[in-house]
Amino acid sequence: MLLRYFYILLLSGILGSTAPLHGQSKGSFPVDYALPLDVVIDTIEVSSSSEAVDAKYVALLSGLRAGQKISLPGEETSRALKKLWNEKVFADIKLLARETRPGHVALTLQVKERPRLLKPIITGIKKGERDDITDLIKWYRGEVLTEYLMKVTEYRIKDYLADKGFLNPTIDFSTSSDSTMPPNFVNLQIDVQRGQKVKVAGIDIQGNRMMPTSKIRKALKEAIVEMSRVDM
């Protein structure tokens, strides 16, 4: 008997839904989203090109298990994929199902991990400022390079520069790698342009009878600095 295959594919940026079947060949059958199949999971495996991926953890996190009855496609597979995407460490996730016998399937979770950080390279500012920022952010080698990590990096750099009076910096991120680096590792290049330093020349306050004018001036200066910071 020919083994039949079908694929549930979730690409980056498509959350909570499944894409149409791709690459059908002899012995395969289409997935009808209006009429999902009720099946039993015989086995579940995890496949990844990265040795750092903990296959047992990924399978456990998905919530799918051998012996479980599910619908294909259905809420169980959609929920499993959402859980994995929520970890924010994968660039791509695919769920493949192969029919082993009528009403039974073997599942394979194919995950592609996001790049890992080898080292940050900061340009555009003085060495002392680079050292200050490095001490402030405390990257570590091998952490997964997520959007959240870069957002935190941007926030802390802008926060640091705001205290120095640079309220409109430009921060650009890029990555680089070469053949001498470990697989799936990249350098995070951070180009920082401080822009013009902002100074408050004066604050004219009129009609105040409630508190010392000096306190109002101080509060307004601090507010101007706070407005320049990034909202996390």
XYZ file of C-alpha atoms in Angstrom:
232
model
C 0.000 0.000 0.000
C 1.282 3.423 -0.902
C 1.954 5.624 2.100
C 0.066 8.877 1.899
C 1.516 12.215 3.005
C 0.138 15.616 3.783
C 1.729 18.725 5.187
C 0.538 21.411 7.533
C 2.735 24.407 6.918
C 3.001 27.524 9.035
C 5.349 30.170 7.667
C 6.887 33.071 9.580
C 4.374 35.778 10.323
C 1.283 33.601 9.731
C 0.002 32.850 13.215
C -2.954 30.719 14.100
C -3.641 29.554 10.553
C -2.371 27.020 8.092
C -1.248 27.546 4.529
C -2.461 25.551 1.508
C -0.883 22.204 0.724
C 2.341 22.446 -1.255
C 4.247 19.939 -3.346
C 1.655 17.193 -3.779
C 2.944 14.108 -5.527
C 1.810 10.561 -6.347
C 0.257 8.924 -3.293
C -0.544 12.197 -1.544
C -3.964 13.633 -0.846
C -5.209 17.189 -0.292
C -6.135 18.561 3.104
C -9.755 19.702 3.175
C -10.026 22.487 5.748
C -13.817 22.204 5.692
C -13.640 18.471 6.502
C -10.710 17.834 8.879
C -9.519 14.271 9.465
C -9.796 12.619 12.870
C -6.581 10.687 13.513
C -4.432 9.221 16.296
C -0.790 10.277 16.699
C 1.465 7.208 16.605
C 4.765 9.084 17.023
C 6.021 12.661 17.203
C 9.563 13.697 16.301
C 11.430 17.001 16.136
C 13.786 17.860 13.290
C 16.204 20.800 13.229
C 19.480 21.716 11.591
C 20.638 23.261 14.884
C 22.240 21.004 17.481
C 21.244 23.527 20.160
C 17.545 22.727 19.782
C 16.264 20.473 22.570
C 14.006 18.074 20.668
C 12.337 16.671 23.793
C 11.534 20.161 25.055
C 10.075 21.262 21.709
C 7.849 18.180 21.541
C 6.729 18.663 25.156
C 6.058 22.355 24.609
C 3.877 21.648 21.575
C 1.435 19.716 23.753
C 1.147 16.983 21.129
C 1.835 13.413 22.278
C 1.747 9.843 21.036
C -1.676 8.249 21.455
C -3.494 11.586 21.288
C -6.581 11.898 19.098
C -6.554 15.061 17.007
C -8.120 16.608 13.945
C -5.995 17.482 10.914
C -6.089 20.362 10.470
C -7.588 21.380 13.784
C -7.331 23.282 17.032
C -4.693 20.959 18.484
C -2.160 21.540 15.707
C -2.905 25.265 15.536
C -2.444 25.570 19.304
C 0.812 23.587 19.172
C 2.264 25.883 16.521
C 1.197 28.999 18.423
C 2.983 27.744 21.552
C 6.199 27.272 19.594
C 5.941 30.679 17.890
C 5.369 32.309 21.265
C 8.830 31.184 22.337
C 10.139 33.723 19.776
C 13.273 31.689 19.104
C 12.270 30.093 15.792
C 12.509 31.611 12.332
C 10.372 28.898 10.732
C 8.149 26.066 11.960
C 6.581 23.264 9.937
C 4.370 20.407 11.030
C 4.477 17.352 8.775
C 2.164 14.364 9.082
C 2.571 10.945 7.454
C -0.146 8.331 7.502
C 1.267 5.110 8.967
C -1.981 3.135 8.777
C -5.622 4.111 8.322
C -6.568 6.700 10.944
C -3.026 6.949 12.390
C -0.204 9.400 11.655
C 3.435 10.047 12.485
C 4.109 13.743 13.150
C 7.346 15.628 12.581
C 7.947 19.163 13.851
C 10.558 20.858 11.694
C 11.943 23.958 13.406
C 14.513 26.452 12.200
C 16.128 28.362 15.027
C 16.857 32.069 14.824
C 20.570 32.984 14.655
C 22.557 33.066 17.885
C 24.739 35.960 18.975
C 28.509 35.619 18.768
C 29.302 39.207 19.726
C 27.922 42.731 19.340
C 29.871 45.269 17.294
C 28.959 48.882 18.081
C 30.000 51.656 15.715
C 29.409 55.403 15.437
C 30.214 56.404 19.027
C 33.317 56.764 21.198
C 35.039 53.801 22.824
C 34.048 54.926 26.305
C 30.403 55.068 25.271
C 30.669 51.657 23.620
C 32.089 50.221 26.842
C 29.322 51.846 28.898
C 26.618 50.398 26.651
C 28.210 46.944 26.648
C 28.274 46.952 30.456
C 24.701 48.211 30.541
C 23.152 45.626 28.220
C 25.279 42.579 29.125
C 24.815 40.436 26.029
C 26.070 36.887 26.317
C 27.468 34.632 23.635
C 24.990 32.107 22.323
C 21.737 33.870 23.177
C 19.089 33.714 20.480
C 18.895 36.913 18.444
C 15.215 37.809 18.801
C 13.267 40.937 17.918
C 12.762 41.474 21.635
C 16.514 41.441 22.271
C 17.079 44.120 19.625
C 14.178 46.179 20.980
C 15.678 46.062 24.478
C 19.070 46.984 23.029
C 17.587 49.987 21.210
C 15.708 51.100 24.325
C 18.757 50.980 26.581
C 21.008 52.763 24.096
C 18.471 55.559 23.640
C 17.965 55.727 27.396
C 21.739 56.041 27.898
C 22.080 58.765 25.254
C 19.034 60.685 26.533
C 20.766 61.148 29.867
C 23.621 62.784 27.925
C 21.290 65.138 26.078
C 21.107 63.239 22.766
C 17.361 62.958 22.323
C 17.084 61.975 18.644
C 19.648 59.234 17.937
C 19.446 56.854 14.992
C 20.171 53.184 15.688
C 20.459 50.629 12.878
C 20.921 46.871 13.255
C 22.468 44.380 10.860
C 24.119 40.977 11.143
C 27.247 39.488 9.642
C 28.896 36.082 9.586
C 31.776 34.279 7.935
C 33.119 30.756 7.483
C 35.222 30.931 10.661
C 32.167 31.324 12.906
C 30.172 28.467 14.469
C 27.068 27.384 12.514
C 24.032 29.638 12.990
C 26.072 32.285 14.864
C 26.204 35.919 13.760
C 27.708 39.184 14.888
C 25.165 41.861 15.703
C 26.315 45.136 14.205
C 24.823 48.218 15.861
C 25.415 51.555 14.190
C 24.655 54.448 16.547
C 24.363 58.036 15.332
C 23.816 60.330 18.300
C 22.493 63.343 16.401
C 22.563 66.857 17.771
C 22.724 67.432 21.493
C 19.593 69.086 22.832
C 19.817 71.765 25.489
C 16.948 73.626 27.082
C 17.928 77.287 26.805
C 15.168 78.541 29.038
C 11.669 77.927 30.319
C 9.279 80.825 30.795
C 6.602 80.090 33.379
C 3.719 82.463 33.937
C 0.847 82.525 36.405
C 2.405 80.082 38.875
C 1.350 80.583 42.476
C 1.262 76.975 43.658
C 4.923 75.918 43.975
C 8.486 77.153 43.502
C 9.207 77.943 39.857
C 12.543 76.084 40.090
C 10.712 72.804 40.748
C 8.518 73.300 37.691
C 11.552 74.014 35.493
C 13.312 70.882 36.750
C 10.224 68.736 36.176
C 9.789 70.069 32.635
C 13.424 69.401 31.754
C 13.118 65.832 33.021
C 9.878 65.394 31.074
C 11.572 66.468 27.845
C 14.227 63.807 28.352
C 11.649 61.129 29.200
C 9.673 61.880 26.030
C 12.722 60.956 23.968
C 12.943 57.444 25.374
C 11.609 54.416 23.486
C 8.300 52.948 24.624
C 8.844 49.210 25.256
